[in-house]
PDB file of N, CA and C in Angstrom:
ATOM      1  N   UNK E   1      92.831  64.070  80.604  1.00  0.00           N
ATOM      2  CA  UNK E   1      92.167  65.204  81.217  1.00  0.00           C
ATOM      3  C   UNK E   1      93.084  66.424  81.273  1.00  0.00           C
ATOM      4  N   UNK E   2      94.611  66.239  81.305  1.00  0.00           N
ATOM      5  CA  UNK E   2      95.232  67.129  81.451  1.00  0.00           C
ATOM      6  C   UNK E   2      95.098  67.821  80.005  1.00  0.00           C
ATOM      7  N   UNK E   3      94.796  67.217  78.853  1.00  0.00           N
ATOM      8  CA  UNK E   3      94.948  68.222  77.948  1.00  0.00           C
ATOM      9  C   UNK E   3      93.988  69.023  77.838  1.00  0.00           C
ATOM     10  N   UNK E   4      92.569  68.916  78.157  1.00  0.00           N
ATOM     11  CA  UNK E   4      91.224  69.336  78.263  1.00  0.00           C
ATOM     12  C   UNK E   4      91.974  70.450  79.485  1.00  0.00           C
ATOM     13  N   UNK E   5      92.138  70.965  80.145  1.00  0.00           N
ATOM     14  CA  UNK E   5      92.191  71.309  81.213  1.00  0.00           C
ATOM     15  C   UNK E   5      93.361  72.294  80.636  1.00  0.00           C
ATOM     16  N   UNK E   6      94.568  72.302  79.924  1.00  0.00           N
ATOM     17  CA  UNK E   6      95.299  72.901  79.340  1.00  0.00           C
ATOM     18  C   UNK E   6      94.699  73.754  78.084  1.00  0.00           C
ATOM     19  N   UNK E   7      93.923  73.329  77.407  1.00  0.00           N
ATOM     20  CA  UNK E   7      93.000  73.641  76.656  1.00  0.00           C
ATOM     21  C   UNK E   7      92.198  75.044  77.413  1.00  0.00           C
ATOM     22  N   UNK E   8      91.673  74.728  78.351  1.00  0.00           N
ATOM     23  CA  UNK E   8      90.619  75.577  79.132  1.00  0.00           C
ATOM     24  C   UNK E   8      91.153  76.695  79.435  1.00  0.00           C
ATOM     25  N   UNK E   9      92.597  76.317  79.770  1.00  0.00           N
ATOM     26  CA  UNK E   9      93.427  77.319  80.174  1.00  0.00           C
ATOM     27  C   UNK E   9      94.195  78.449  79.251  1.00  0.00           C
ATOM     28  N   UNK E  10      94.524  77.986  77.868  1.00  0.00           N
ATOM     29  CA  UNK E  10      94.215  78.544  76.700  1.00  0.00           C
ATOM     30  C   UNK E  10      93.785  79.491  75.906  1.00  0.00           C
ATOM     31  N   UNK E  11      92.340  78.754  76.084  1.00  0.00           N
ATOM     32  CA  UNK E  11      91.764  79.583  76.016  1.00  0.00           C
ATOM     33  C   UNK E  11      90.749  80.860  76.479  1.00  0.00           C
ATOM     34  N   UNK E  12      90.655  80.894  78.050  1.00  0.00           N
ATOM     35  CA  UNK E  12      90.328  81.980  78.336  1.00  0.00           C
ATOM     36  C   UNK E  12      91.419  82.798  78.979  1.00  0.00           C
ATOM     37  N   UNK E  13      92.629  82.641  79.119  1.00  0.00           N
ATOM     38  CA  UNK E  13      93.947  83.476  78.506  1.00  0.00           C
ATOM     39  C   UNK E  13      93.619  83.941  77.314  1.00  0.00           C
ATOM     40  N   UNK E  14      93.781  83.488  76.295  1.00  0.00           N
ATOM     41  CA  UNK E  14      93.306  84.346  74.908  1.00  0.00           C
ATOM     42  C   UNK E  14      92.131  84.862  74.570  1.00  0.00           C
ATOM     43  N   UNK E  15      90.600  85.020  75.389  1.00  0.00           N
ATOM     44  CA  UNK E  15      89.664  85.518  75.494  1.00  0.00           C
ATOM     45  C   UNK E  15      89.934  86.630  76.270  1.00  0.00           C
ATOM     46  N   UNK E  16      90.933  86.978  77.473  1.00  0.00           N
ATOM     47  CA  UNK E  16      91.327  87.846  78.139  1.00  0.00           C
ATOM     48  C   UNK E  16      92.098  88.724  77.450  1.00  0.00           C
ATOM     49  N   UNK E  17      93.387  88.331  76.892  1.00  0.00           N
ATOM     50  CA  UNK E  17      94.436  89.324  76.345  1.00  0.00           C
ATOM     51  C   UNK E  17      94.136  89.762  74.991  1.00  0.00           C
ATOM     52  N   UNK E  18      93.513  88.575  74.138  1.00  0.00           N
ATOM     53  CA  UNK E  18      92.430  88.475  72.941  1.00  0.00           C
ATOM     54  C   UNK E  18      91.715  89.741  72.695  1.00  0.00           C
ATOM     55  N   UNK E  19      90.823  89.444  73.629  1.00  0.00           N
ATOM     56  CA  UNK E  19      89.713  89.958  73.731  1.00  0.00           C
ATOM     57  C   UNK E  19      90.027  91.275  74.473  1.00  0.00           C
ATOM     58  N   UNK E  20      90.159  91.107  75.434  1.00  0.00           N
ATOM     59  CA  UNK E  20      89.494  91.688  76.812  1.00  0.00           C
ATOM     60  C   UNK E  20      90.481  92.858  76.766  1.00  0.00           C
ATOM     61  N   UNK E  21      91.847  93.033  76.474  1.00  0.00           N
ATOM     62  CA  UNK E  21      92.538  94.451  76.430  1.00  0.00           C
ATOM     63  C   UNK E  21      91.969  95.133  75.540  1.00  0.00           C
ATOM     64  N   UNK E  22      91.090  94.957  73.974  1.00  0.00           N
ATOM     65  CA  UNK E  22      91.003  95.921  73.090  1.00  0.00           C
ATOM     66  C   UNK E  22      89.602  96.355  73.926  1.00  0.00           C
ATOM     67  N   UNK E  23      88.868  95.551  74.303  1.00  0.00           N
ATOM     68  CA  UNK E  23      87.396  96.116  74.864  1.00  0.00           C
ATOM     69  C   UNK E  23      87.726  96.771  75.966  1.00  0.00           C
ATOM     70  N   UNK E  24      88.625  96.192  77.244  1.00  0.00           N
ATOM     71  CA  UNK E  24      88.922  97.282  78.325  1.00  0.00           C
ATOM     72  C   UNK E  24      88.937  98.676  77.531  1.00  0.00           C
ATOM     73  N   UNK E  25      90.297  98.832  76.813  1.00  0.00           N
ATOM     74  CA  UNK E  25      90.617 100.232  76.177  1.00  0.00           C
ATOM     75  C   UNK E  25      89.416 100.565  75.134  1.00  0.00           C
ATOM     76  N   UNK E  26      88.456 100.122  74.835  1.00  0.00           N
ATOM     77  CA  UNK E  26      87.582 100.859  74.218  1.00  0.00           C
ATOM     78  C   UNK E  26      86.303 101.600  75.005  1.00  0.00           C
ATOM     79  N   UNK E  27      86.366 100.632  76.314  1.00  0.00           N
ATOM     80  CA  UNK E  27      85.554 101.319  77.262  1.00  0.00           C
ATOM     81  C   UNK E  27      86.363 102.627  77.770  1.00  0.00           C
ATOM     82  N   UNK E  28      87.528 102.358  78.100  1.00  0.00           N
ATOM     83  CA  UNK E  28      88.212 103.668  78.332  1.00  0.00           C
ATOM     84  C   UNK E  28      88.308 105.200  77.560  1.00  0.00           C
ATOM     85  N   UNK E  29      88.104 104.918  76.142  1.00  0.00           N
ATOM     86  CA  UNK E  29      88.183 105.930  74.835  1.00  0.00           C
ATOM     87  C   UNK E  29      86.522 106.346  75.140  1.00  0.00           C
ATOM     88  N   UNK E  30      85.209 105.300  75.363  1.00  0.00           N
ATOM     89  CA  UNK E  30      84.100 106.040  75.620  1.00  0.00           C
ATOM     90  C   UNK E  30      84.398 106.778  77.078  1.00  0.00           C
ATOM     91  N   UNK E  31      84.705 106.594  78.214  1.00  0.00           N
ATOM     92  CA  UNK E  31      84.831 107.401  79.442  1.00  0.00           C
ATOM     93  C   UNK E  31      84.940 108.353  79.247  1.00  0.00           C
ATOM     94  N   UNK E  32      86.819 108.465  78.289  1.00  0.00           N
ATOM     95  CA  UNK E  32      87.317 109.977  78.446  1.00  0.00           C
ATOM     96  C   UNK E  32      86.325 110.420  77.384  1.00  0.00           C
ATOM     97  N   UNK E  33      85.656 109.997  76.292  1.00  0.00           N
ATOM     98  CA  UNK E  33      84.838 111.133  75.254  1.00  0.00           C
ATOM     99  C   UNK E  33      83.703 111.756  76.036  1.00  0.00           C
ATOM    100  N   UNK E  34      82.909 110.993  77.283  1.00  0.00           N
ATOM    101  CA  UNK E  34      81.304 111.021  77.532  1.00  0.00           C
ATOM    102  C   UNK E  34      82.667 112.017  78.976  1.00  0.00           C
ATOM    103  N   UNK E  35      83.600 111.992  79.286  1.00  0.00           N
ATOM    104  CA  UNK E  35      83.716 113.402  80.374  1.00  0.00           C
ATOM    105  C   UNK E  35      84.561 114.405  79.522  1.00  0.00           C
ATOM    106  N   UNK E  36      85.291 114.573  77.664  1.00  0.00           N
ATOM    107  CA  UNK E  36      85.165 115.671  77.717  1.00  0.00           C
ATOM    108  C   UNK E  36      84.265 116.788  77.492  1.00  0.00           C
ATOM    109  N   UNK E  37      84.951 118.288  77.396  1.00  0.00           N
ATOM    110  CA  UNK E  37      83.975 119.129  77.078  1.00  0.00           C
ATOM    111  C   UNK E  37      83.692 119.086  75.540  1.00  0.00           C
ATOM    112  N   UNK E  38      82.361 119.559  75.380  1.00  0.00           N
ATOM    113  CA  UNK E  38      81.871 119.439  73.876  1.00  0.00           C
ATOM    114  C   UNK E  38      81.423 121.168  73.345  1.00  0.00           C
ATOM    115  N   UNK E  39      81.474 121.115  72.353  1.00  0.00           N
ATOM    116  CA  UNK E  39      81.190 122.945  71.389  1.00  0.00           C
ATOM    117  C   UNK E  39      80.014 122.278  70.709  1.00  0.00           C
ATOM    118  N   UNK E  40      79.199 123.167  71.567  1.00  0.00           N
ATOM    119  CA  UNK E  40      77.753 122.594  70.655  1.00  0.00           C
ATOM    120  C   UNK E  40      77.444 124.314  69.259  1.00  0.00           C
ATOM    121  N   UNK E  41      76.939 123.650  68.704  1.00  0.00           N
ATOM    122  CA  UNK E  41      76.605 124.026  67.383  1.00  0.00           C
ATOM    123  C   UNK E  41      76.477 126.135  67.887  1.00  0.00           C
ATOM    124  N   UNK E  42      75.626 126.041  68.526  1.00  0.00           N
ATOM    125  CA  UNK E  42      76.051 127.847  68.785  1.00  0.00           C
ATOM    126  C   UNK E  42      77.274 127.895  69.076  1.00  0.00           C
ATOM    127  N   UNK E  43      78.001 127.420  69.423  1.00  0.00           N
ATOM    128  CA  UNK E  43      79.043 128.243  69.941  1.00  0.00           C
ATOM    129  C   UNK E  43      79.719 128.544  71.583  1.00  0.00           C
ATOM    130  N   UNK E  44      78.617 127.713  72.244  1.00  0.00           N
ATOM    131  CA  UNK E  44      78.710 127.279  73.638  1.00  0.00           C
ATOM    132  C   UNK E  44      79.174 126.044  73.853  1.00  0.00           C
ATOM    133  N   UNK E  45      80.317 126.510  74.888  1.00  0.00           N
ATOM    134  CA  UNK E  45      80.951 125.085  75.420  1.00  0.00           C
ATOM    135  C   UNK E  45      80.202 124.433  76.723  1.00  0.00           C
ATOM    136  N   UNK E  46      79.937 122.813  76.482  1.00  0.00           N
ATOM    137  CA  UNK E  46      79.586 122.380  77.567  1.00  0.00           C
ATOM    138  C   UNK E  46      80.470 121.716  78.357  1.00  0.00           C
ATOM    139  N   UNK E  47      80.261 121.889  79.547  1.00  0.00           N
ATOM    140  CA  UNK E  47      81.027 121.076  80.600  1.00  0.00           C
ATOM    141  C   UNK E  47      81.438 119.491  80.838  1.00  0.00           C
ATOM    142  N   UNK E  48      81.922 118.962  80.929  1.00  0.00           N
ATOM    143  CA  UNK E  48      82.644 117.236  80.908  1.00  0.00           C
ATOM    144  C   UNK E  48      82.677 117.063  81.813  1.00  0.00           C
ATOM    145  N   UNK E  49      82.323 115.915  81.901  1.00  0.00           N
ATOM    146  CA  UNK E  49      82.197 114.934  83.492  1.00  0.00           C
ATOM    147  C   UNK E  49      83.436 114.315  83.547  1.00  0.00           C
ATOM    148  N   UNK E  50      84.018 115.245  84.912  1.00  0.00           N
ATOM    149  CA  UNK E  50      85.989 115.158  85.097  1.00  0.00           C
ATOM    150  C   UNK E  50      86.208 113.855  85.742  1.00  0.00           C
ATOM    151  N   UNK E  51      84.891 113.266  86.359  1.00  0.00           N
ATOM    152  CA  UNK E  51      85.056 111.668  87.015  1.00  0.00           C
ATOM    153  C   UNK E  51      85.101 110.684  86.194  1.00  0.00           C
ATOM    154  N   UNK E  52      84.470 110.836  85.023  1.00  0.00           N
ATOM    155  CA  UNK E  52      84.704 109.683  83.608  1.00  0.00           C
ATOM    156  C   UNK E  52      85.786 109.872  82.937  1.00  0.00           C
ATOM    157  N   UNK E  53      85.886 111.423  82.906  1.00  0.00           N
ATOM    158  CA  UNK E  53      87.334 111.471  81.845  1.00  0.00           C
ATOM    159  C   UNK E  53      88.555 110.702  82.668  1.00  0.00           C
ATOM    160  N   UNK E  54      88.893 111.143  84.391  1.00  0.00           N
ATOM    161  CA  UNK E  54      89.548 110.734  84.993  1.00  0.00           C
ATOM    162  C   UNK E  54      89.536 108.903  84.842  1.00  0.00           C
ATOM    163  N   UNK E  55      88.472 108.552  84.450  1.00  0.00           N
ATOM    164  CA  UNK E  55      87.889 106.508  84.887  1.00  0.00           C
ATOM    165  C   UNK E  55      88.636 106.428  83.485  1.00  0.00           C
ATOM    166  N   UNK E  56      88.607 107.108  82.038  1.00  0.00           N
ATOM    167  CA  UNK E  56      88.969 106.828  81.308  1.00  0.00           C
ATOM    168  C   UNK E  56      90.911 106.821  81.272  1.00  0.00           C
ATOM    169  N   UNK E  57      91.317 107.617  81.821  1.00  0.00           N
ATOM    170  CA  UNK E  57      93.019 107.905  81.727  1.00  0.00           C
ATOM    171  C   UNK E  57      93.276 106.588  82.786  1.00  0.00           C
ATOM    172  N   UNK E  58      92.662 106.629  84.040  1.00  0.00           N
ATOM    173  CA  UNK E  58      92.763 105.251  84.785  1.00  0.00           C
ATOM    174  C   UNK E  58      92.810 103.845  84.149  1.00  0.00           C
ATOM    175  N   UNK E  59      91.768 103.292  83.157  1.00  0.00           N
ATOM    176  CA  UNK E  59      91.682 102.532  82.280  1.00  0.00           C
ATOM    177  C   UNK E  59      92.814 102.720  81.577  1.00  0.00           C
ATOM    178  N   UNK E  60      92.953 103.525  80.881  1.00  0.00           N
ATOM    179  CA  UNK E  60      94.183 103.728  79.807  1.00  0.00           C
ATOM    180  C   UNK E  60      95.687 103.075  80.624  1.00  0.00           C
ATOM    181  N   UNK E  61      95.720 103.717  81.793  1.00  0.00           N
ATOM    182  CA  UNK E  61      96.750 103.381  82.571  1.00  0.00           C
ATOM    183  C   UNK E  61      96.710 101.689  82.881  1.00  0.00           C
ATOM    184  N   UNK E  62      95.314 101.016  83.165  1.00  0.00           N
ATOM    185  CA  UNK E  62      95.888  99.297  83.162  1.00  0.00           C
ATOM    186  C   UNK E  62      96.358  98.609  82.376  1.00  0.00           C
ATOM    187  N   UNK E  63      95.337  99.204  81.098  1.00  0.00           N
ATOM    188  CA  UNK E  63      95.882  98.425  79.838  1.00  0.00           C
ATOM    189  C   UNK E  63      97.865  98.846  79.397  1.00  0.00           C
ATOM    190  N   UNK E  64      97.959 100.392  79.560  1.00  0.00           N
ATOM    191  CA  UNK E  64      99.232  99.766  79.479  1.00  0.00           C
ATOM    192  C   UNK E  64     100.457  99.122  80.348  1.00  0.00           C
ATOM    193  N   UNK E  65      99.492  98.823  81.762  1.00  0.00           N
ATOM    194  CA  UNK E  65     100.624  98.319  82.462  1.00  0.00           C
ATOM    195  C   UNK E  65     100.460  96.971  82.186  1.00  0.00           C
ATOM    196  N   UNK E  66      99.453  96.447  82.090  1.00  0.00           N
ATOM    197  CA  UNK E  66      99.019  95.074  81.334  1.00  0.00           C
ATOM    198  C   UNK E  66     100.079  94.568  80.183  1.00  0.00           C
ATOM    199  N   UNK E  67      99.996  95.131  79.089  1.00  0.00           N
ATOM    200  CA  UNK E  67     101.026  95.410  78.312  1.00  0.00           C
ATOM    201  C   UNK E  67     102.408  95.198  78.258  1.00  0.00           C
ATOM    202  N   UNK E  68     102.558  95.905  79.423  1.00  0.00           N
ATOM    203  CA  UNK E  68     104.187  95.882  79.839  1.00  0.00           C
ATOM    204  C   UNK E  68     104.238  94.892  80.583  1.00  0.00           C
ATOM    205  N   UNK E  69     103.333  94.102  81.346  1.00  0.00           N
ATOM    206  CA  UNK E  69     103.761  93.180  82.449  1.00  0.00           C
ATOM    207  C   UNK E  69     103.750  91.855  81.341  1.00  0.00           C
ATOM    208  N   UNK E  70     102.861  91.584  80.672  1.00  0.00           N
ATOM    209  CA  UNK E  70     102.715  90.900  79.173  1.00  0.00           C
ATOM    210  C   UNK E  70     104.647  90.990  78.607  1.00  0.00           C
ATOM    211  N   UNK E  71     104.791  92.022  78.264  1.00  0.00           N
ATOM    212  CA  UNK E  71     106.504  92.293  77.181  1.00  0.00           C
ATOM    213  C   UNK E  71     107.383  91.727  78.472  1.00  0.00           C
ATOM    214  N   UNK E  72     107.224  91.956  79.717  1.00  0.00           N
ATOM    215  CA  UNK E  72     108.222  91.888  80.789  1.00  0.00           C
ATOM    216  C   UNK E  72     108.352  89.836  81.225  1.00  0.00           C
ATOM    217  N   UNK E  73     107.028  89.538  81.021  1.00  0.00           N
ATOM    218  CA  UNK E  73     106.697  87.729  81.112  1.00  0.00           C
ATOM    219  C   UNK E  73     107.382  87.199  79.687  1.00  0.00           C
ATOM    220  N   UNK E  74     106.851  87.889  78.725  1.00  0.00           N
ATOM    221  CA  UNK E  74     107.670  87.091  77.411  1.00  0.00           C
ATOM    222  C   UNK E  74     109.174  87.470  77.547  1.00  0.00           C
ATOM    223  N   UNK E  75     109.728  88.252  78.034  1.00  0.00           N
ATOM    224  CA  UNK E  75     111.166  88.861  77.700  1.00  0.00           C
ATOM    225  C   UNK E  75     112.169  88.531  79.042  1.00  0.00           C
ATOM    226  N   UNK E  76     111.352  87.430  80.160  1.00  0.00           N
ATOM    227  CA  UNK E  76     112.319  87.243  81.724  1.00  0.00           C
ATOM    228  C   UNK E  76     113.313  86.308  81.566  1.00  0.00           C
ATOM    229  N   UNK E  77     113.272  85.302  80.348  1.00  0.00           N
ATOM    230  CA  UNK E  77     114.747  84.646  80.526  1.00  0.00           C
ATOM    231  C   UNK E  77     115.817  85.490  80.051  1.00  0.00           C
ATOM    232  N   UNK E  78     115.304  86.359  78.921  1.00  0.00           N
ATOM    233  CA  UNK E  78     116.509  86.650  78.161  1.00  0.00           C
ATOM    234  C   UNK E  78     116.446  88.036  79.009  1.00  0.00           C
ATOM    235  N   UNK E  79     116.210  88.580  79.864  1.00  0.00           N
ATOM    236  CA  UNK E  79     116.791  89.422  81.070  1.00  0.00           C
ATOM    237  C   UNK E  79     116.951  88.919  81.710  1.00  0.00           C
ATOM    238  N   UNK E  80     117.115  87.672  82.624  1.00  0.00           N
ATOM    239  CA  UNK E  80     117.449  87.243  83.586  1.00  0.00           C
ATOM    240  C   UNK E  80     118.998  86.612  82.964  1.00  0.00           C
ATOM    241  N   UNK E  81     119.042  86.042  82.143  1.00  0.00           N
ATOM    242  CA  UNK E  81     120.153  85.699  81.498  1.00  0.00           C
ATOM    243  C   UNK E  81     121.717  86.711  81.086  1.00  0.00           C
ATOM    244  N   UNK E  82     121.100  88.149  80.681  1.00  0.00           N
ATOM    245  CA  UNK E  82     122.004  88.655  80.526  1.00  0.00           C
ATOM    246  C   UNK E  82     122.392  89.831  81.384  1.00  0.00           C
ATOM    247  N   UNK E  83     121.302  89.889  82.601  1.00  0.00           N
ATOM    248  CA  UNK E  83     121.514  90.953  83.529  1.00  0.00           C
ATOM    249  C   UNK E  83     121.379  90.395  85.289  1.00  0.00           C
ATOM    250  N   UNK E  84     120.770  89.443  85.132  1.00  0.00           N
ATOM    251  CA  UNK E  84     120.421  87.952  86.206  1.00  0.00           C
ATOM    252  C   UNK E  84     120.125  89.102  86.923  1.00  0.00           C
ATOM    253  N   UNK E  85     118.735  89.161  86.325  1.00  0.00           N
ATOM    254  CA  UNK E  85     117.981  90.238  87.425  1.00  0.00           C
ATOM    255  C   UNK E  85     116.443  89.436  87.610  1.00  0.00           C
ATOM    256  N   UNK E  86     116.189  89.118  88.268  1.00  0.00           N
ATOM    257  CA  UNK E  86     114.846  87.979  88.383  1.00  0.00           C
ATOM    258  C   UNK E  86     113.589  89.017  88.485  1.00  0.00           C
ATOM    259  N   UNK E  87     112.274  89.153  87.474  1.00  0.00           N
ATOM    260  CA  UNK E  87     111.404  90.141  87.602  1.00  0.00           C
ATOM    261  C   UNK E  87     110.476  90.001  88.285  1.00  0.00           C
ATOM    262  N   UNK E  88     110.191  88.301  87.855  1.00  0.00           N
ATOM    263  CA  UNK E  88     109.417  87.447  88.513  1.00  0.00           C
ATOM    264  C   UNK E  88     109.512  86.691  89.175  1.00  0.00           C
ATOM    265  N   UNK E  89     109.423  86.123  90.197  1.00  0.00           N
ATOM    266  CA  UNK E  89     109.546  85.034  91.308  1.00  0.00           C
ATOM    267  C   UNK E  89     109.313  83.632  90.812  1.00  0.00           C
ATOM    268  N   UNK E  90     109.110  83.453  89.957  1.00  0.00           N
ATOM    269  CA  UNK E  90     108.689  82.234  89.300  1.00  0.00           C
ATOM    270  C   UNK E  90     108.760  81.988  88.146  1.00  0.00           C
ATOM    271  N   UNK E  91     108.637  81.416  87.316  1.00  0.00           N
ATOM    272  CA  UNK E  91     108.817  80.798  85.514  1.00  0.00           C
ATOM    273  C   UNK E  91     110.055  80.946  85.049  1.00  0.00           C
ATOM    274  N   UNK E  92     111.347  80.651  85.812  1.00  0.00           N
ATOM    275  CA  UNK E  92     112.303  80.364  85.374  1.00  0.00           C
ATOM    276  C   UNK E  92     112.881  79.259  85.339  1.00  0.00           C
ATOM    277  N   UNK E  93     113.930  78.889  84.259  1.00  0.00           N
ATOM    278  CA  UNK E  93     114.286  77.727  84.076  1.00  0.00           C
ATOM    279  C   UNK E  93     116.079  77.016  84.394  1.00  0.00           C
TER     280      UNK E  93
END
């Protein structure tokens, strides 16, 4: 059972980081487009919805702290090893 269960675990970790960072950040790229301003064909600028553009830079901002907390989990022995600075409270060996 433990491998079924390791398995499970697996894989919706890799449905998350897989998956789920390129779609977060693609919802984010529609936010900021649907709040900026647009030049419509005369020659008039329309106004952008500053609460989506803002939801979009917010988004932008998890995914890359996501990212970094991701590079900072793969990279804690070999900083803890050569600077014995502990990042994380846990998964060391």
């Amino acid at each position: 059972m433990d491998i079924v269960e390791s398995i499970g675990k697996v894989l919706i970790v890799g449905l998350i980081f897989g998956a789920g960072l390129p779609a977060l950040f693609a919802f984010g790229l529609r936010f900021h487009a649907e709040g900026a301003a647009e030049t419509n064909a005369d020659g008039t600028v329309s106004q952008g919805n500053p609460a989506l553009r803002a939801l979009g830079y917010v988004i932008f901002g998890v995914v890359a702290l996501l990212i970094l907390v991701g590079l900072l989990w793969i990279t804690r022995q070999t900083i803890y090893y050569y600077t014995d600075i502990k990042i994380f409270p846990f998964g060391y060996k």
